[in-house]
mmCIF file with all atom_site columns, C-alpha atoms in Angstrom:
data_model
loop_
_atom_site.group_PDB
_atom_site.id
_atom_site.type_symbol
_atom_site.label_atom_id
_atom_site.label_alt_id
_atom_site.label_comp_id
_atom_site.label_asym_id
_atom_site.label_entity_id
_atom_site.label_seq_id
_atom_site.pdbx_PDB_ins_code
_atom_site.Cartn_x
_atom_site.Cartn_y
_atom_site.Cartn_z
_atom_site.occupancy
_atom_site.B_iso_or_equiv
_atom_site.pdbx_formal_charge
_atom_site.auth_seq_id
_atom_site.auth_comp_id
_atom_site.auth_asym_id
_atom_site.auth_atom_id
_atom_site.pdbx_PDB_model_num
ATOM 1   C CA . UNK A 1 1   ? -18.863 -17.725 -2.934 1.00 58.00 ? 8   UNK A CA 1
ATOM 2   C CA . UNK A 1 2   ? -20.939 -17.350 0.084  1.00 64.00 ? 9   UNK A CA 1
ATOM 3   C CA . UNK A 1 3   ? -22.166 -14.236 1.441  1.00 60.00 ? 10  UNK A CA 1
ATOM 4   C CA . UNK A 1 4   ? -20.404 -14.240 4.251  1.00 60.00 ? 11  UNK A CA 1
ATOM 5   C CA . UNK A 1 5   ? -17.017 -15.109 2.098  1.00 62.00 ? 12  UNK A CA 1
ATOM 6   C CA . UNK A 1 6   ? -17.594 -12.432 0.218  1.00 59.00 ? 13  UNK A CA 1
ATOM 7   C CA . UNK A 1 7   ? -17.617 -10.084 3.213  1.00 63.00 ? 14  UNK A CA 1
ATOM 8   C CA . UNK A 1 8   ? -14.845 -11.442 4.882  1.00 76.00 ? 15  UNK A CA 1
ATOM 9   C CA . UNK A 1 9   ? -12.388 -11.041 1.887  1.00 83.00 ? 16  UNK A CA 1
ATOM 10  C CA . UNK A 1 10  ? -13.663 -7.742  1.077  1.00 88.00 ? 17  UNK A CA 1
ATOM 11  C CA . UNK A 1 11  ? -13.436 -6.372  4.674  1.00 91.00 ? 18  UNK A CA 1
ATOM 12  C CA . UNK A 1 12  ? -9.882  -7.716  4.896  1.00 94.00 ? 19  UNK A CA 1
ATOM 13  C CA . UNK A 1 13  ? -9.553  -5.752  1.592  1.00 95.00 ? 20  UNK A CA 1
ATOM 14  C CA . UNK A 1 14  ? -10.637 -2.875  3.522  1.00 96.00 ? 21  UNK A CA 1
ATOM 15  C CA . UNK A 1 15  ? -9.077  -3.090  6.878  1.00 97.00 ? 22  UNK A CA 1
ATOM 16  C CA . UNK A 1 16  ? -5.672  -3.531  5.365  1.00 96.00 ? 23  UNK A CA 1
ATOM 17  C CA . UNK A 1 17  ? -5.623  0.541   3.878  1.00 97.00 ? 24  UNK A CA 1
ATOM 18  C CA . UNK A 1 18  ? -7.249  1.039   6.983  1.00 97.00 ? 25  UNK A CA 1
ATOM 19  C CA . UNK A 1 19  ? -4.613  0.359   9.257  1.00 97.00 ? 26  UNK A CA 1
ATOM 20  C CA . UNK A 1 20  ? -1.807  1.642   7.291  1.00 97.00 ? 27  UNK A CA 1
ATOM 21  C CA . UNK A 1 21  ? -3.818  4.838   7.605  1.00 97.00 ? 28  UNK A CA 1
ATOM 22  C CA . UNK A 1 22  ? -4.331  4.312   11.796 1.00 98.00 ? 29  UNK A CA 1
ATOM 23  C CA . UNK A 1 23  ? -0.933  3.460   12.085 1.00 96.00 ? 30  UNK A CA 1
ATOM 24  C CA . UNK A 1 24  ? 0.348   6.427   10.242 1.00 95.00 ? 31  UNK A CA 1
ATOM 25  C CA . UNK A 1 25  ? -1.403  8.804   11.397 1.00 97.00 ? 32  UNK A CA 1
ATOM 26  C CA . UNK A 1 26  ? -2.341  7.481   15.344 1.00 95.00 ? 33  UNK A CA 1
ATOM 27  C CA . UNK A 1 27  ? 2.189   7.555   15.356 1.00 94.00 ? 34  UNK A CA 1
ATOM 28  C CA . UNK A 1 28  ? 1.774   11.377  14.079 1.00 94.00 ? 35  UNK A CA 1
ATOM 29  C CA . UNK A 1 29  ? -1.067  12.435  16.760 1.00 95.00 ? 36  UNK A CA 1
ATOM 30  C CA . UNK A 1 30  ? 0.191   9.973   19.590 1.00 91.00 ? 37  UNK A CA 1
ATOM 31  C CA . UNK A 1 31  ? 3.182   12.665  20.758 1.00 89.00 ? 38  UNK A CA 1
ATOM 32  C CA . UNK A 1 32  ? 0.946   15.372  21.535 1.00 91.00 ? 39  UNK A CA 1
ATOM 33  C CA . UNK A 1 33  ? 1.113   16.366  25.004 1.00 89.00 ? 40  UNK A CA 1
ATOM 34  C CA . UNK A 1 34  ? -1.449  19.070  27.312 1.00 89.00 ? 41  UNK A CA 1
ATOM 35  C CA . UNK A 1 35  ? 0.693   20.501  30.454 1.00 90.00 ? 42  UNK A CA 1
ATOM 36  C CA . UNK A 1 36  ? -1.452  20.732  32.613 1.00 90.00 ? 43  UNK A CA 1
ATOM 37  C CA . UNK A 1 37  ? 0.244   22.938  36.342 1.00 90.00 ? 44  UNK A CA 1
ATOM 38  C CA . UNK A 1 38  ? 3.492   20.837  35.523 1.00 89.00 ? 45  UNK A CA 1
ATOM 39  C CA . UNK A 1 39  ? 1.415   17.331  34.711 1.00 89.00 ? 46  UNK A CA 1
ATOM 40  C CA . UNK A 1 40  ? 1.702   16.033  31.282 1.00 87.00 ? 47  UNK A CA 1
ATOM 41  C CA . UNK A 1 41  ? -1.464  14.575  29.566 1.00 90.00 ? 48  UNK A CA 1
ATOM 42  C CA . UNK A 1 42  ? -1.285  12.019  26.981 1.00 91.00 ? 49  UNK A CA 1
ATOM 43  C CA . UNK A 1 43  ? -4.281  13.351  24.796 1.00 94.00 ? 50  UNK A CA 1
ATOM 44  C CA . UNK A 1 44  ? -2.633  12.323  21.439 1.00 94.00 ? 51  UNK A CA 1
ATOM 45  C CA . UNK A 1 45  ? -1.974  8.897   22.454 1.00 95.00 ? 52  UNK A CA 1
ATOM 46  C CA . UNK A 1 46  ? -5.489  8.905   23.936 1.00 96.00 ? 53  UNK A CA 1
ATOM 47  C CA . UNK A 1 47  ? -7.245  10.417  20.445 1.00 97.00 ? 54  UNK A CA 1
ATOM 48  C CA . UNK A 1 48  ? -4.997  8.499   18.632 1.00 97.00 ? 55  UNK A CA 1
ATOM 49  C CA . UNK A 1 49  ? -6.704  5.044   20.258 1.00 97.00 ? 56  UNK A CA 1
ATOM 50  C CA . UNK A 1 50  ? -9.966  6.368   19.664 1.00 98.00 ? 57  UNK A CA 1
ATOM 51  C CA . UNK A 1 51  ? -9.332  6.982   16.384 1.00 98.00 ? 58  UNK A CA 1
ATOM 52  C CA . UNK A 1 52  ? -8.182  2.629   15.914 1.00 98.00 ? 59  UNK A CA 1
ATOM 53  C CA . UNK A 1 53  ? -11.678 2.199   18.033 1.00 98.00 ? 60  UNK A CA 1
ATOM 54  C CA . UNK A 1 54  ? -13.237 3.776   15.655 1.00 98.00 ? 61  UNK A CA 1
ATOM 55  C CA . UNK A 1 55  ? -12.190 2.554   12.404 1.00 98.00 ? 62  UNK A CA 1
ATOM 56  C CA . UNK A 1 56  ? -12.629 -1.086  13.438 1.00 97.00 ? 63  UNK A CA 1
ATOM 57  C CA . UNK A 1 57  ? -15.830 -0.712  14.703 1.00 96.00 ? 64  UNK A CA 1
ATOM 58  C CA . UNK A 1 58  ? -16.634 0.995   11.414 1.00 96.00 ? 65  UNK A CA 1
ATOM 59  C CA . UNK A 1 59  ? -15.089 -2.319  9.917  1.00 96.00 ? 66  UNK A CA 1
ATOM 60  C CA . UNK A 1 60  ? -16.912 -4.837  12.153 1.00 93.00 ? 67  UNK A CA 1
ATOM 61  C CA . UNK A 1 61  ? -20.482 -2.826  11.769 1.00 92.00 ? 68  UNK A CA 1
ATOM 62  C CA . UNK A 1 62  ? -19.687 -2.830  7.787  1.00 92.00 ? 69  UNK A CA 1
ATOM 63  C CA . UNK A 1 63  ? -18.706 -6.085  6.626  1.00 92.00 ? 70  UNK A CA 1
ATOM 64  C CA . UNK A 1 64  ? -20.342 -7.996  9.759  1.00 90.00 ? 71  UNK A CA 1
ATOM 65  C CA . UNK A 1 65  ? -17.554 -10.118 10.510 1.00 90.00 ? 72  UNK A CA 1
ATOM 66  C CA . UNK A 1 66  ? -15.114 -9.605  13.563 1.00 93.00 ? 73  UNK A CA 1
ATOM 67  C CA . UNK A 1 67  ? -12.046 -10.619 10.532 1.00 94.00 ? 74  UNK A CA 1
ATOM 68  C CA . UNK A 1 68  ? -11.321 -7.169  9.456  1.00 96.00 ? 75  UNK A CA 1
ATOM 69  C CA . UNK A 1 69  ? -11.285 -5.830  13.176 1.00 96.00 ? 76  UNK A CA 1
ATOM 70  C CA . UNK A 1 70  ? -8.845  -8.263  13.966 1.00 96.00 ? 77  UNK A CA 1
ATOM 71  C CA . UNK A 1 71  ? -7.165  -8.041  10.859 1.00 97.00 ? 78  UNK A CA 1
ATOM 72  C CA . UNK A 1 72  ? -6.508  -4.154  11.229 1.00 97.00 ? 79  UNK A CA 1
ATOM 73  C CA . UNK A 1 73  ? -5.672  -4.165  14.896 1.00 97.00 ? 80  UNK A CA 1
ATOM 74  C CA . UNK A 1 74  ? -2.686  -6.685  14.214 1.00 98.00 ? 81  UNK A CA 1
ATOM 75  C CA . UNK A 1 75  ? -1.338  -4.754  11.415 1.00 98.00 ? 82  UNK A CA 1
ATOM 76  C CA . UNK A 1 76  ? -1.579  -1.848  13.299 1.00 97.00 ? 83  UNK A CA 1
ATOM 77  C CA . UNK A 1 77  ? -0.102  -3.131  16.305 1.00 96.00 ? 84  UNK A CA 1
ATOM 78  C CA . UNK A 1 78  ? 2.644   -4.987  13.945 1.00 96.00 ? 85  UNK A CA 1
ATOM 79  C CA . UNK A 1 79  ? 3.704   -1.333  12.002 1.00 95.00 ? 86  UNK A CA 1
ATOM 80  C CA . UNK A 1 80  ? 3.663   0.593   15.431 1.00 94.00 ? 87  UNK A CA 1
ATOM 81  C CA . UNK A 1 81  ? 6.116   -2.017  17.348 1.00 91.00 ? 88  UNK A CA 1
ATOM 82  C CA . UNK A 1 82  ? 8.125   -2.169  13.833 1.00 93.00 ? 89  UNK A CA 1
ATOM 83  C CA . UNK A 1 83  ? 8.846   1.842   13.786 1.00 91.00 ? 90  UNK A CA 1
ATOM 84  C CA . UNK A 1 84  ? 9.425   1.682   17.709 1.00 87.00 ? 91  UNK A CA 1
ATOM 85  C CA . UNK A 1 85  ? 12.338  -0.672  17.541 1.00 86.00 ? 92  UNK A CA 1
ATOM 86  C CA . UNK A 1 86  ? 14.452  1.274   14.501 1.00 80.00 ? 93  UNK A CA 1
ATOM 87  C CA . UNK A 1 87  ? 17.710  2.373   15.646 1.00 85.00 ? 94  UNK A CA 1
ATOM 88  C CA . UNK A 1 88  ? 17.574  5.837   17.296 1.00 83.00 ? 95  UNK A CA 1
ATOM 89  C CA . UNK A 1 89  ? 17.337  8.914   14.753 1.00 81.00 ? 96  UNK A CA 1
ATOM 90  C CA . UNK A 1 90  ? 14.578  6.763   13.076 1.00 80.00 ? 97  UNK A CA 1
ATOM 91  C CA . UNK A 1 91  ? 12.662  5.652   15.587 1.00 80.00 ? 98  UNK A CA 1
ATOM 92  C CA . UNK A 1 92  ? 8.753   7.152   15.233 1.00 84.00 ? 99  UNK A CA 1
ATOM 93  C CA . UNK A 1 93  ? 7.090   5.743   18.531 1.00 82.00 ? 100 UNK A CA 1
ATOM 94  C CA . UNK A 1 94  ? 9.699   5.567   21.616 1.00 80.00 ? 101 UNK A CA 1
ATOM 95  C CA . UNK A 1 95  ? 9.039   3.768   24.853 1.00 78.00 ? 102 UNK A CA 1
ATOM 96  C CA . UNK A 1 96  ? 8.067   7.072   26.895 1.00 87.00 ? 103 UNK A CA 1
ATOM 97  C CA . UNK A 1 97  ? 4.448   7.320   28.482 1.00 89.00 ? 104 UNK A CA 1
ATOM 98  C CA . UNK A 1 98  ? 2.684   8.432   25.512 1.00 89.00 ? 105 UNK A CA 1
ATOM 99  C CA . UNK A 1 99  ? 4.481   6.126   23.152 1.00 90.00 ? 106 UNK A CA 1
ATOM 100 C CA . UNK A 1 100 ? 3.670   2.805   25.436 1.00 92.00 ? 107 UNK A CA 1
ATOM 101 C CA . UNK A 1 101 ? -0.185  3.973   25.836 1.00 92.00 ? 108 UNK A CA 1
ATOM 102 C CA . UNK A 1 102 ? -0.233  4.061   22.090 1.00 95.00 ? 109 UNK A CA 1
ATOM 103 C CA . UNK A 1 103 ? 1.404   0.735   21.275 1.00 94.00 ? 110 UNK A CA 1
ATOM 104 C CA . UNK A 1 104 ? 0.166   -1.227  24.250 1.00 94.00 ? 111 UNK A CA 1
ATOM 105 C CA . UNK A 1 105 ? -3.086  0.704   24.073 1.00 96.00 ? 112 UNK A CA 1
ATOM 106 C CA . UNK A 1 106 ? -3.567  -0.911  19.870 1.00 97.00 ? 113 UNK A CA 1
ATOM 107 C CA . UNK A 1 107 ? -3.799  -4.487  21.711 1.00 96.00 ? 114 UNK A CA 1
ATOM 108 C CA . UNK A 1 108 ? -6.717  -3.389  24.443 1.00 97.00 ? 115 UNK A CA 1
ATOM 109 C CA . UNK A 1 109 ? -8.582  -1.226  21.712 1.00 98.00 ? 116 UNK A CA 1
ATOM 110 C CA . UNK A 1 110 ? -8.516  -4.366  19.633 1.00 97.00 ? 117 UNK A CA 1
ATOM 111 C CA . UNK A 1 111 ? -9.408  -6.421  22.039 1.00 97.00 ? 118 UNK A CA 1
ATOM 112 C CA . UNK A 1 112 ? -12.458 -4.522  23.732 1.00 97.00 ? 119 UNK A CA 1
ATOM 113 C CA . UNK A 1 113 ? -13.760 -3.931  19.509 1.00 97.00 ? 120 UNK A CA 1
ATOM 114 C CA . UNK A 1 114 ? -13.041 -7.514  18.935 1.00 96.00 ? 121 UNK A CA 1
ATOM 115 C CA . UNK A 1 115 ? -15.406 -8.632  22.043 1.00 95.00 ? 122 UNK A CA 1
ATOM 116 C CA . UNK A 1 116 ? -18.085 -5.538  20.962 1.00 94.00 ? 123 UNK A CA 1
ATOM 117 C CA . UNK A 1 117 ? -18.080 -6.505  17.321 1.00 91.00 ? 124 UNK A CA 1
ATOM 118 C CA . UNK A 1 118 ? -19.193 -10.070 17.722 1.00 89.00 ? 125 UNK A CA 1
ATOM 119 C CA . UNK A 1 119 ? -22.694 -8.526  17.674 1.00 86.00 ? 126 UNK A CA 1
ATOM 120 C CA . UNK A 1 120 ? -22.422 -7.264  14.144 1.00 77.00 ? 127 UNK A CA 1
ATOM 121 C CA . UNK A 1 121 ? -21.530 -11.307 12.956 1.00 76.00 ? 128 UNK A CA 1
ATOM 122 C CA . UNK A 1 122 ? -24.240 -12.736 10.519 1.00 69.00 ? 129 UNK A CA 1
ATOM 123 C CA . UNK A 1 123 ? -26.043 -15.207 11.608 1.00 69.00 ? 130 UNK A CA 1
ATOM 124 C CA . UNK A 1 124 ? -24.669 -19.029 10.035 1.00 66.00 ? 131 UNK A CA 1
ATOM 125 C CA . UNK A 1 125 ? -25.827 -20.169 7.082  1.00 58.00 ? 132 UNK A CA 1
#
């Protein structure tokens, strides 16, 4: 196995608990609001991106290899737009302000990491 086989299986190994984790807890910090004279501000959907940025960077910089960024952003863009179309009572991520930053927000994060981890790539051979 190459090198660079062996660090794209073990960083999909790796971004897989990692975006179960995102996607748990960016849904749990994504609802919290700051009223600001009557305005309300997102900041927990806004954290809660930062906090995907993060991790994949972590996971591009780590295993050099733009797989596991990708990898985690889709499965944490698949969970969140599973638990926003449960029936109502069991819904976790509804399709107010905060809730479409979040979910919409997961495919620009992944995106913008996706173009910024290419740098980390080894080099071929």
């Amino acid at each position: 196995m190459t090198k660079r086989a062996a660090g794209t299986a073990g960083g999909i190994a790796a971004a897989v608990p990692a975006a179960l984790f995102v996607a748990v807890a960016g849904t749990a910090l994504h609802r919290h609001d700051l009223v600001l004279d009557g305005v309300d501000i997102p900041w927990g959907a806004v954290a809660a991106l930062v906090l995907l940025g993060s991790v994949q960077l972590w996971l591009g910089a780590a295993f050099r290899s733009v797989v596991p960024t990708a990898v985690c952003g889709v499965l944490c863009y698949a969970l969140t737009g599973w638990w926003s179309t449960l029936e109502t009572g069991k819904r976790l991520v509804i399709g107010d302000t905060s809730g479409n930053i979040w979910v919409f927000g997961i495919a620009g994060i992944t995106l913008a990491m996706l173009a910024w981890c290419r740098r980390y790539r080894l080099p071929p051979g």
